[in-house]
Coordinates of C-alpha atoms in Angstrom, one line a residue:
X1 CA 167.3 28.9 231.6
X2 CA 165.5 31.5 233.5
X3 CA 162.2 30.5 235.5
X4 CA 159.5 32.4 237.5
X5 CA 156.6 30.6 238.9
X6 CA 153.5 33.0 240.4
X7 CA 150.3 32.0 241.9
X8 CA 147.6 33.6 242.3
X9 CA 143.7 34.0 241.9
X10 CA 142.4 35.3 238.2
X11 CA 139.9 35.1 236.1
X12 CA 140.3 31.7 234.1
X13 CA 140.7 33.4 230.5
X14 CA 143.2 36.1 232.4
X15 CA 145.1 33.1 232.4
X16 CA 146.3 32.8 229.1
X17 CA 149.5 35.4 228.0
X18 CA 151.6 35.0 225.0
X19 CA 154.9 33.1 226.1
X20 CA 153.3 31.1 228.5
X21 CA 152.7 27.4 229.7
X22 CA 149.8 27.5 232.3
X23 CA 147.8 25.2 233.8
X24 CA 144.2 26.3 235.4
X25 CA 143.8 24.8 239.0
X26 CA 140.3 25.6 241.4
X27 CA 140.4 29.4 242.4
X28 CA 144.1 29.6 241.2
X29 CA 146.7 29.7 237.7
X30 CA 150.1 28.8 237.9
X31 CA 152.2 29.9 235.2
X32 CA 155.4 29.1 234.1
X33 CA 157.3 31.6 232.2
X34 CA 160.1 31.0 229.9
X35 CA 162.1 33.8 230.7
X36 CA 165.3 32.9 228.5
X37 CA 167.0 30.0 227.0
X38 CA 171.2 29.7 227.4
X39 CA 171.6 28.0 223.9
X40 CA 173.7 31.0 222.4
X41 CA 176.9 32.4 224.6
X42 CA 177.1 34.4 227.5
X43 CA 177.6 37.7 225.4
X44 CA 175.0 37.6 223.9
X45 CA 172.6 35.9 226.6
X46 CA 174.3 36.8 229.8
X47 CA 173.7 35.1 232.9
X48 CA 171.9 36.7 235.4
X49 CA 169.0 37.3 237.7
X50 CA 165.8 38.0 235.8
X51 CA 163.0 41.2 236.7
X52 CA 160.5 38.9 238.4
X53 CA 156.8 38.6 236.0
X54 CA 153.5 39.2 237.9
X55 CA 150.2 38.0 236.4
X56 CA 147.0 39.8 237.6
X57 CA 143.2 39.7 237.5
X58 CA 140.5 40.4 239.0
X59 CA 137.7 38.2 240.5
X60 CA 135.1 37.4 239.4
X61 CA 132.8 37.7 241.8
X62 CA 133.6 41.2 242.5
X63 CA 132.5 42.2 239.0
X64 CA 129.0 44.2 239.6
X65 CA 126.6 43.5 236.5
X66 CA 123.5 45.3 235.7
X67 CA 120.8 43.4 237.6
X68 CA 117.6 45.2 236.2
X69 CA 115.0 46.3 238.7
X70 CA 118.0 44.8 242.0
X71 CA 120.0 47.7 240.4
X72 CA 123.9 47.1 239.7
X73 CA 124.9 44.1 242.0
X74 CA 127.9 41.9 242.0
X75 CA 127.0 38.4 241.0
X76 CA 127.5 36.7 244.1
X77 CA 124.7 38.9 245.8
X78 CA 121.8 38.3 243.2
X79 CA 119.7 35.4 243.6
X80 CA 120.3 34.5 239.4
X81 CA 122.5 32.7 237.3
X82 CA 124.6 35.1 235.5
X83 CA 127.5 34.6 233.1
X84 CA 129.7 37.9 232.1
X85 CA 132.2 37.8 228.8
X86 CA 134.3 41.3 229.5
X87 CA 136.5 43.1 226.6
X88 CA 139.9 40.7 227.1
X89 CA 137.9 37.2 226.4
X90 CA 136.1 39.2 223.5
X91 CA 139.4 40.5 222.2
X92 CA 141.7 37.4 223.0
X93 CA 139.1 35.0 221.5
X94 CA 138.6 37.7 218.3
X95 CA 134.9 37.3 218.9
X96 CA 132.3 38.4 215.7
X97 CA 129.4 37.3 216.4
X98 CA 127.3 36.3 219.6
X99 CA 127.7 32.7 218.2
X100 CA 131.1 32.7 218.7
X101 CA 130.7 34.3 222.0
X102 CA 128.5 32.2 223.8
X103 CA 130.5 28.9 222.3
X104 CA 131.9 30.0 226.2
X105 CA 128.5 29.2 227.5
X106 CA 126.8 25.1 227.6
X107 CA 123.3 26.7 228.8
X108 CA 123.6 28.5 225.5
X109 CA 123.0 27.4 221.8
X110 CA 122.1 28.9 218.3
X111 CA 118.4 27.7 216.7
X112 CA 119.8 29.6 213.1
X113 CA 121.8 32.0 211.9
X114 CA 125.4 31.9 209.4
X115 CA 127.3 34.8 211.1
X116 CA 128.1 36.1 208.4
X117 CA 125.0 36.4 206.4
X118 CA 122.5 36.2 208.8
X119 CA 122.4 36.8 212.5
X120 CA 122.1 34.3 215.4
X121 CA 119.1 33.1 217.0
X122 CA 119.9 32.3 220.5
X123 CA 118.7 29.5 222.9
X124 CA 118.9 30.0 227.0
X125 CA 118.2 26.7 228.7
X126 CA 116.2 25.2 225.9
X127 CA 114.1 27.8 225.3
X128 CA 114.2 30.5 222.4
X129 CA 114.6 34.1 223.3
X130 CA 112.6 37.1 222.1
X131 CA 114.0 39.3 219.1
X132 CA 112.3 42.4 220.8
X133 CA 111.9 41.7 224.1
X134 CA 115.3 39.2 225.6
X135 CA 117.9 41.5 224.2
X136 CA 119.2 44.5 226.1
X137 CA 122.0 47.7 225.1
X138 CA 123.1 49.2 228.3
X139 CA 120.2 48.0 230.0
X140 CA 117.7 48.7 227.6
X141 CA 115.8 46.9 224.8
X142 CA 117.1 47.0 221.5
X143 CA 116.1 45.0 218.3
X144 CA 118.2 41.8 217.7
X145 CA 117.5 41.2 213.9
X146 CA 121.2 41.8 213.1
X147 CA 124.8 40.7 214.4
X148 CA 125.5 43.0 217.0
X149 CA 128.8 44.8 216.6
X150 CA 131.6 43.7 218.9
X151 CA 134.3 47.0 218.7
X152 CA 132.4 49.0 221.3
X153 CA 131.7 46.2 223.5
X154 CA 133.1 46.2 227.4
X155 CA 131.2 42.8 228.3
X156 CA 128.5 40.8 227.6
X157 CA 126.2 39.8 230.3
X158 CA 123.9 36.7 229.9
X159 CA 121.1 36.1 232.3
X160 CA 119.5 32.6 232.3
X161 CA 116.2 32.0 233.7
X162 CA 113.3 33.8 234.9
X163 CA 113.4 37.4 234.3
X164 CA 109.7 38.8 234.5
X165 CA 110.4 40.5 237.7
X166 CA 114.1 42.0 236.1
X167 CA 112.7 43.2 232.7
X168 CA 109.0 42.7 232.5
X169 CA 107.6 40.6 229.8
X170 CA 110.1 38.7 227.8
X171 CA 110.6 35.0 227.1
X172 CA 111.8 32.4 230.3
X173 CA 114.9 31.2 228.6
X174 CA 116.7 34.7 230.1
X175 CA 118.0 37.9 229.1
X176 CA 121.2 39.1 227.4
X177 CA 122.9 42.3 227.7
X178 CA 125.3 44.4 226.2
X179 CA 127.4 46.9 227.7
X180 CA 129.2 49.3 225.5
X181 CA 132.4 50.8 226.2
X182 CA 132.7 54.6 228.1
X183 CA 135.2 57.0 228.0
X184 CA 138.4 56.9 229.8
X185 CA 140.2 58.8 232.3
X186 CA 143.8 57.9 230.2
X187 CA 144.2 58.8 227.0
X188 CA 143.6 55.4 224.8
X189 CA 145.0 54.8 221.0
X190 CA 144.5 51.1 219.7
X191 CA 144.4 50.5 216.3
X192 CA 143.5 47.0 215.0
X193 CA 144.0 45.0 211.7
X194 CA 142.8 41.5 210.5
X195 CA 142.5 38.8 207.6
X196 CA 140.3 35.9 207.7
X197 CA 139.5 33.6 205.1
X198 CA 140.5 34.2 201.7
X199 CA 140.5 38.0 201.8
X200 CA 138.2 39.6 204.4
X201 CA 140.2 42.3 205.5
X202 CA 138.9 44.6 208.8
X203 CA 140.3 47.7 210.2
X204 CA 139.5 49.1 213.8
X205 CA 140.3 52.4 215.5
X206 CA 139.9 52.8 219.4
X207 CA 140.1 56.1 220.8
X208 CA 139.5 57.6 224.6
X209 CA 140.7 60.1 226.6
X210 CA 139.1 63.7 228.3
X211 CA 139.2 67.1 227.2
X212 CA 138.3 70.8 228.2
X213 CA 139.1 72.2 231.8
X214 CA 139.2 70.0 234.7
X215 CA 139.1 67.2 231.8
X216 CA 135.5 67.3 232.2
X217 CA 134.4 65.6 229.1
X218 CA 134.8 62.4 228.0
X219 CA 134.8 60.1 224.7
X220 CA 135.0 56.9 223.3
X221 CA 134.9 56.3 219.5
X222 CA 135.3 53.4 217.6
X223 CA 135.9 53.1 214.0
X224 CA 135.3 50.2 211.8
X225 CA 135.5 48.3 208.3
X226 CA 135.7 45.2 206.8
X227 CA 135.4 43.7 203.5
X228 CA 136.7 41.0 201.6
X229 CA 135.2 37.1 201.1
X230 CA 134.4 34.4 203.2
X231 CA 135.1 31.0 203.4
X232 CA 131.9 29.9 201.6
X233 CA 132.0 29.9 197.7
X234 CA 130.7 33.0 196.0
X235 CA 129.7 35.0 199.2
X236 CA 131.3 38.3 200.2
X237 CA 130.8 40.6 203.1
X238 CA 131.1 44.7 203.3
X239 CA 130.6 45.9 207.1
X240 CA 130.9 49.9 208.1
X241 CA 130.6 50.6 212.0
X242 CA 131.4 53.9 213.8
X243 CA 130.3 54.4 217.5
X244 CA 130.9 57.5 219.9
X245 CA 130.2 57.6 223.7
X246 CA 130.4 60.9 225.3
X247 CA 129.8 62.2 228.9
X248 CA 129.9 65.6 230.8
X249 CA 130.7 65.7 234.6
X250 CA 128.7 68.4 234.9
X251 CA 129.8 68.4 238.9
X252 CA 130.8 66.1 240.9
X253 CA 127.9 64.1 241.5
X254 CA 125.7 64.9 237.7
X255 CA 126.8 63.1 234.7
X256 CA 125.4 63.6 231.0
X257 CA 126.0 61.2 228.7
X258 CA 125.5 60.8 225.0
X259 CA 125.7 57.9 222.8
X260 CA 125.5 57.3 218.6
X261 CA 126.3 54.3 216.7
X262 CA 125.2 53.2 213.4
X263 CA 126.2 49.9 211.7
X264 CA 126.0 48.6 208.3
X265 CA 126.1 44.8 207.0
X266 CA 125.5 44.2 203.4
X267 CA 126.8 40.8 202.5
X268 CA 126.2 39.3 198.7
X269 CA 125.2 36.0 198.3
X270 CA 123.0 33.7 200.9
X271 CA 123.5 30.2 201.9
X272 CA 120.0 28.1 202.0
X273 CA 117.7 26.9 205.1
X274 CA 117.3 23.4 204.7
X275 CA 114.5 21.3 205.4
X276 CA 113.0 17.5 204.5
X277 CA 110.5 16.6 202.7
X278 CA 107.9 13.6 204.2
X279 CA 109.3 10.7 204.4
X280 CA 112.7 11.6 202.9
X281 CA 115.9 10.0 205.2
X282 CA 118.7 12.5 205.6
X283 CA 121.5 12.4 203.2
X284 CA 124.9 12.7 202.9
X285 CA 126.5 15.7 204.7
X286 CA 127.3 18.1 201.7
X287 CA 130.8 20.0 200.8
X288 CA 129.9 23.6 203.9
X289 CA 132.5 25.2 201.1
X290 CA 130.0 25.9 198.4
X291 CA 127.2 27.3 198.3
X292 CA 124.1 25.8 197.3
X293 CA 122.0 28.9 197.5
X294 CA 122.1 32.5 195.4
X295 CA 125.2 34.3 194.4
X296 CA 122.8 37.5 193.8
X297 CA 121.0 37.6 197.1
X298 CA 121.9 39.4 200.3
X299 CA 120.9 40.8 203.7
X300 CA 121.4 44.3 204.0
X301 CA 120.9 45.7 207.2
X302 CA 121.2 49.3 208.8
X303 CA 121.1 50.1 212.7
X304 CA 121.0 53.5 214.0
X305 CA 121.2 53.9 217.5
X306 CA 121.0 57.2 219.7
X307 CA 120.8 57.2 223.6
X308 CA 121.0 60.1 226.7
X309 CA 121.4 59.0 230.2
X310 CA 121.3 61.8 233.1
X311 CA 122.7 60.1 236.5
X312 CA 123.0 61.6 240.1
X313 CA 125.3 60.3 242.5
X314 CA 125.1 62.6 245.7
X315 CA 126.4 59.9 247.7
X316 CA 127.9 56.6 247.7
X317 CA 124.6 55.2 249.7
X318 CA 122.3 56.9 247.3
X319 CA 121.8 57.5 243.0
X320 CA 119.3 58.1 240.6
X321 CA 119.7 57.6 236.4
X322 CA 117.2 58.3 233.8
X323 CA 118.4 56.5 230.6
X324 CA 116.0 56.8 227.4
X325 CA 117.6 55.4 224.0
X326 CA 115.9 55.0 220.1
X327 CA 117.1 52.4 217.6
X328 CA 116.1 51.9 214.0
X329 CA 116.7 48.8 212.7
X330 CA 115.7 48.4 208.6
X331 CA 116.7 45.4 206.4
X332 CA 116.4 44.1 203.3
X333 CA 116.2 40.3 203.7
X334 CA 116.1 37.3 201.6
X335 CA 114.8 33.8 202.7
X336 CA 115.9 31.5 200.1
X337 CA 115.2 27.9 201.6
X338 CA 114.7 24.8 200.4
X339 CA 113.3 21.3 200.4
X340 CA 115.6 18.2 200.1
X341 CA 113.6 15.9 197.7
X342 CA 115.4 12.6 198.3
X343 CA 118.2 10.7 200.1
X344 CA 120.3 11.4 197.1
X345 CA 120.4 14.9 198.0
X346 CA 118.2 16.6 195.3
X347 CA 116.0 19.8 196.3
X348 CA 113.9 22.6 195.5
X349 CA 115.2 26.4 196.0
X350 CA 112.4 29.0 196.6
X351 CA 113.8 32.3 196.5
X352 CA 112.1 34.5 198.5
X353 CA 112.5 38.2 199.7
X354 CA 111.2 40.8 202.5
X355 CA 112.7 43.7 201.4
X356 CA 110.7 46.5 203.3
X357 CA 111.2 45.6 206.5
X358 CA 111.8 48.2 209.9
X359 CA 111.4 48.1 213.4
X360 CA 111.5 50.9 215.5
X361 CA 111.8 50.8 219.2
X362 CA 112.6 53.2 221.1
X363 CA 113.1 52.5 225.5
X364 CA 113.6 54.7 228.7
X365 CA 114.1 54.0 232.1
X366 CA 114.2 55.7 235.2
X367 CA 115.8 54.1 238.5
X368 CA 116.4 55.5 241.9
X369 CA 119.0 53.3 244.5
X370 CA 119.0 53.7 248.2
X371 CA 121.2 52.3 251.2
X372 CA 120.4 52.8 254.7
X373 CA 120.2 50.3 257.9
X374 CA 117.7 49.6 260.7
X375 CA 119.4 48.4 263.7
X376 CA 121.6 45.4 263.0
X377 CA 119.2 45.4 259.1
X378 CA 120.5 46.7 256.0
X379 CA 118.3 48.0 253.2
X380 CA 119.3 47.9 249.7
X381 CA 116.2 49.8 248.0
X382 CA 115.6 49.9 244.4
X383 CA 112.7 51.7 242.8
X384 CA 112.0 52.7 239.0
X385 CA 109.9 53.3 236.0
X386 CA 110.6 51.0 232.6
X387 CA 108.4 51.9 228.9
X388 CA 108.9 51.1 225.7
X389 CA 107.2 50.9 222.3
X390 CA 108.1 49.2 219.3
X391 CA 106.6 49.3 215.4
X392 CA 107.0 46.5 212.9
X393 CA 107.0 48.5 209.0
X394 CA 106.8 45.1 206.5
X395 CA 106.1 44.6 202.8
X396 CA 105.0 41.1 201.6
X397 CA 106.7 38.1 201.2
X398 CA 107.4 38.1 197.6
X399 CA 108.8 34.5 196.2
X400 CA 109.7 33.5 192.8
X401 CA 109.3 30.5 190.7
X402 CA 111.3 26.9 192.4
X403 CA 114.5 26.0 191.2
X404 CA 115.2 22.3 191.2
X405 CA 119.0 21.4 191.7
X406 CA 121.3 18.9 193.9
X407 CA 124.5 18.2 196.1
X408 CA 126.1 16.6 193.8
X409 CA 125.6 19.0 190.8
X410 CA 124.4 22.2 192.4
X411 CA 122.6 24.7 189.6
X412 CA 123.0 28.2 190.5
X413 CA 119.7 29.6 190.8
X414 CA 118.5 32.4 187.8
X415 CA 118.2 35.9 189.1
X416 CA 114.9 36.6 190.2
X417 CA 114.0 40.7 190.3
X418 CA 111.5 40.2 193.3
X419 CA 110.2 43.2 195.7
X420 CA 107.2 43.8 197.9
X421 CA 104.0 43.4 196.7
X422 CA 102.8 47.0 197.8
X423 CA 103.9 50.2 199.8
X424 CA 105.2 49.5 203.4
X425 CA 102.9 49.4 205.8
X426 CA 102.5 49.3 209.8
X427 CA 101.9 45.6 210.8
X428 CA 102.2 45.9 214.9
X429 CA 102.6 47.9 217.4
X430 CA 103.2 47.2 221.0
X431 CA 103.9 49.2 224.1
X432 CA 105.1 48.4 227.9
X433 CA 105.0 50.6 231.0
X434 CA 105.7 49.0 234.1
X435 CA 106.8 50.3 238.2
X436 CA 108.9 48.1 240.3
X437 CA 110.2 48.2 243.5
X438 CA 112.8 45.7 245.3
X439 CA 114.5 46.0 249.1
X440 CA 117.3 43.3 249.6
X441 CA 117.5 42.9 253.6
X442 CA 121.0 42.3 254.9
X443 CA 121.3 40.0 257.9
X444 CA 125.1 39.2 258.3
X445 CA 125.9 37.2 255.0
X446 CA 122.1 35.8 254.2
X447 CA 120.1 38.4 251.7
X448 CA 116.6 38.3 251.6
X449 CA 115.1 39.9 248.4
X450 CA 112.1 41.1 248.4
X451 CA 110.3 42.4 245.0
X452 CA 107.3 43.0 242.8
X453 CA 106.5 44.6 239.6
X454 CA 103.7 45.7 237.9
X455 CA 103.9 45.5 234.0
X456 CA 101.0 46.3 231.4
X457 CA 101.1 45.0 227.4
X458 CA 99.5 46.6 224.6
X459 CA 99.7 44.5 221.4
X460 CA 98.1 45.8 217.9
X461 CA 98.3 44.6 214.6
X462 CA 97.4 45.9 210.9
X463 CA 96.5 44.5 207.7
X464 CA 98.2 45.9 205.1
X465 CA 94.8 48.1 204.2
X466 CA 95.7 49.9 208.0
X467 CA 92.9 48.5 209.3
X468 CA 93.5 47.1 213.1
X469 CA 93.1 43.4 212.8
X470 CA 93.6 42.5 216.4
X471 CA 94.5 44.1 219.7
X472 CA 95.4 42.9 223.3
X473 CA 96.0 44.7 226.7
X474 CA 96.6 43.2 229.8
X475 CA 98.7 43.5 233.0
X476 CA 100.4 41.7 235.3
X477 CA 101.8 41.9 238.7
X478 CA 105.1 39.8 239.1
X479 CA 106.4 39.4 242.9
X480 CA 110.0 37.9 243.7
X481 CA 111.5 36.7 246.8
X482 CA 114.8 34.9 247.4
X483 CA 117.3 33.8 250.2
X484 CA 120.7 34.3 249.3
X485 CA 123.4 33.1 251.6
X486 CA 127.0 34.0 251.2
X487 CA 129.5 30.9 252.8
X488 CA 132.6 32.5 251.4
X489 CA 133.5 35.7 249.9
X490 CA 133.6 34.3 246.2
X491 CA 130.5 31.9 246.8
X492 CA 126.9 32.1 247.2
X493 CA 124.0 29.6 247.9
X494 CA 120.3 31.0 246.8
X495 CA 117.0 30.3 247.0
X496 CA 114.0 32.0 245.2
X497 CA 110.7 32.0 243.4
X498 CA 110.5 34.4 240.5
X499 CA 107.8 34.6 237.3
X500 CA 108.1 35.3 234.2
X501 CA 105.9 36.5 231.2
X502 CA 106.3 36.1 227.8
X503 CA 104.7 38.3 224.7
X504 CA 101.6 36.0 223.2
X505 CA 102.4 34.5 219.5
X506 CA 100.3 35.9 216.5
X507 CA 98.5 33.5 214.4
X508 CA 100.0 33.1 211.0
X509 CA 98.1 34.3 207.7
X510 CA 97.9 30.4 206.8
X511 CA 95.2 29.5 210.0
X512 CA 92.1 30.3 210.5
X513 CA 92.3 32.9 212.9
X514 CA 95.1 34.7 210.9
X515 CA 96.1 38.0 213.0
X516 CA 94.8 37.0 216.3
X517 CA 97.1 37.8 219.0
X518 CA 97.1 36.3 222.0
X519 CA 97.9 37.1 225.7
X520 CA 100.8 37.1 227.8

């Protein structure tokens, strides 16, 4: 038996190869690889000396993530806690939905969502995060009110905390971000194929490469379906995704790039949101197999997704990007919850649908990096420009006549031909438009950060008749500072005070002050 023992620093899920026996140590993984076993006769296993096996990775704290209005920084210089998932964890792990992403993460949990027919709600540090405002594609806003995609993701980065200074108004829990993949200097082919369950089948193509003279444009495009069941009774899932990334190297130092996706999730049938009535103890867990709910509902969501971004690079000290992106997300979305009745397990089903429902939002930023030094100072200066505006289209909440049934003898519900009440209409509106400005001052290996942004919110909401039934506008002014002081190349020690600001809640039609909104 052959044996070849390497050590070496690597990312912890770098770690793990097929034909392996590894063990994860501080900073280090030692592997032991099986190279060959002499259990058959020297002709056909001959003895020898085996082509040495290298495992490699890359640090982690080298890795520079998008740090909003800091720019793109490597973890270990930003004064924040950040967690990044890249493509091999994603792809190793078979990731589908955030959910099972951020399993990798104990700050994180899910408030709701199935996965499969629904999409997860996530919670940073105890507290819930915005649908419009804590998600972010690339750097930008986009609407999380469906399971993001996962075939034309490069990494995930999760920001936990603070982040009124990073991204403007947005919930304190923190931010993520999703980075999609770019085209590639080397010609890429992958093709991908899987089974889950009882039959959901998917299919995946990966292509990248350069074409046209001086190979000076790029793609990326990804190519998805899958359709088949899922391990609940009586639900079944049909997803379409096709993404492209392009870009233009228009010289050396101007890049245009281009990107499209658009993503389709219609699954049939819809498990039920539980709750307790008064007084009533919780009972027995039920069989997660069967579904309680209806066999008829769904949740049909479309995303569209188109995005430019123009950046200039003259030199390695200095860079500018515009970015501007759109995405419309619509849905068709059915609430069926019910009420357990009793500890025997009885309840009430009360189908319900929103089926008209759309929200708009489309984002641009532009940013402008500097380095320079003064004396024995460096300056890291980051200046820029963030708007967006998003639009919430809604029907009413239609709901049908309750459906008693149980646990123990679950009655499928009758089909119930519900839609909107009346025509779409606009129920919100809101805008942001902010400036910020940050200079990180180098001293050796301590950081001070230095920053402040100015950030305005414009809230309006509609009855269904059009007529404005409540309106806000205010601005803010968030200032940052933090100490950040680097022992060790892979470790940092930080200190800071940052703000953050959260868009106000909207009473519901049920209260007496139905539609107001209130402020940040």
């Amino acid at each position: 038996m052959g044996i070849v023992v390497r050590l070496g620093h690597t990312v912890p899920h770098h770690c793990f190869r097929r034909g392996a026996i590894l063990r994860r140590v501080p900073g280090a993984c030692v592997g032991l690889f099986v190279a060959g076993l002499a259990l058959a006769d020297d002709a056909l296993h001959p003895r020898g000396t085996l082509d040495p096996v290298t495992v490699t990775g890359t640090r982690i704290h080298e890795r520079a993530v998008d740090a909003g209005a800091l720019g793109a920084r490597r973890v270990v210089d930003t004064p924040f806690s950040i967690q990044t998932f890249d493509a091999v964890l994603i792809r190793d792990q078979q990731v589908r939905t955030l959910g099972d992403l951020l399993r990798n993460d104990p700050s994180a949990s899910l408030n709701f969502g199935a996965g499969y027919t629904s999409y997860n709600g996530v919670t940073l540090r105890g507290f819930s995060l915005g649908n419009l405002t804590n998600y972010r594609r690339d750097g930008l806003p986009f609407t999380h009110l469906s399971e993001t995609p996962y075939e034309n993701v490069e990494r995930v980065e999760v920001f936990k905390g603070l982040s009124g200074f990073v991204a403007g108004f947005a919930a304190p829990g923190g931010l993520i971000n999703v980075v999609t993949r770019k085209p590639t200097d080397a010609p890429l082919r992958r093709v991908r194929v899987g089974y889950q369950s009882d039959s959901l089948l998917l299919a995946h193509v990966d292509l990248g490469g350069r074409l046209g003279p001086g190979e000076r444009f790029g793609y990326r495009v990804n190519l998805a379906y899958e359709r088949g069941d899922v391990p609940v009774d009586d639900i079944s899932l049909q997803r379409r995704f096709a993404s492209g990334s392009f870009d233009w190297r228009l010289r050396e130092d101007l890049v245009l790039a281009l990107d499209a996706e658009t993503h389709r999730i219609d699954p049939t049938g819809q498990q039920l949101y539980f709750s307790l009535a008064p007084g009533v103890p919780v009972p027995e867990a039920p069989d997660l197999s069967r579904n309680y709910g209806l066999d008829y509902s769904g949740y049909d969501t479309r995303d569209t997704i188109l995005g430019a971004r123009f950046a200039w690079r003259p030199s390695e000290r200095f860079g500018a990007t515009l970015a501007y992106h759109t995405h419309d997300h619509r849905r068709d979305a059915w609430f069926p919850s019910a009420r357990i009745i009793d500890a025997a397990g009885r309840f009430v089903i009360t189908p319900s649908r929103d089926a008209l429902q759309e929200y708009p939002i489309e984002a641009a930023q532009a940013l402008v990096t500097g380095e320079f030094a003064t004396g024995p100072v460096r300056h890291a200066l980051t200046a820029g420009w963030t708007w967006a505006r998003d639009v919430g289209w809604r029907g009413d909440y239609v709901d049908s006549a309750p459906v008693e049934s149980s646990f123990a003898a679950p009655l499928r519900a009758p089909f119930a031909p519900i839609f909107a009440a009346r025509d779409q209409y606009r129920s919100a509106v809101t805008r942001q438009d902010g400036a910020f400005v940050s200079n990180t001052l180098g001293f050796g290996r301590v950081d001070v950060v230095l920053g402040l942004r100015s950030q305005r919110l414009r809230t309006e909401n509609f009855r269904f008749t059009g007529v404005r039934s409540a309106r806000y506008d205010a601005r803010a002014t968030t200032p940052t500072v933090a100490v950040v002081w680097r022992p060790a190349d892979a470790l940092s020690l930080y200190a800071s005070r940052i703000e953050a600001l959260e868009r106000g809640g909207t009473a519901p039609a049920s209260a007496a002050n139905a539609g107001e909104v209130f402020g940040p």
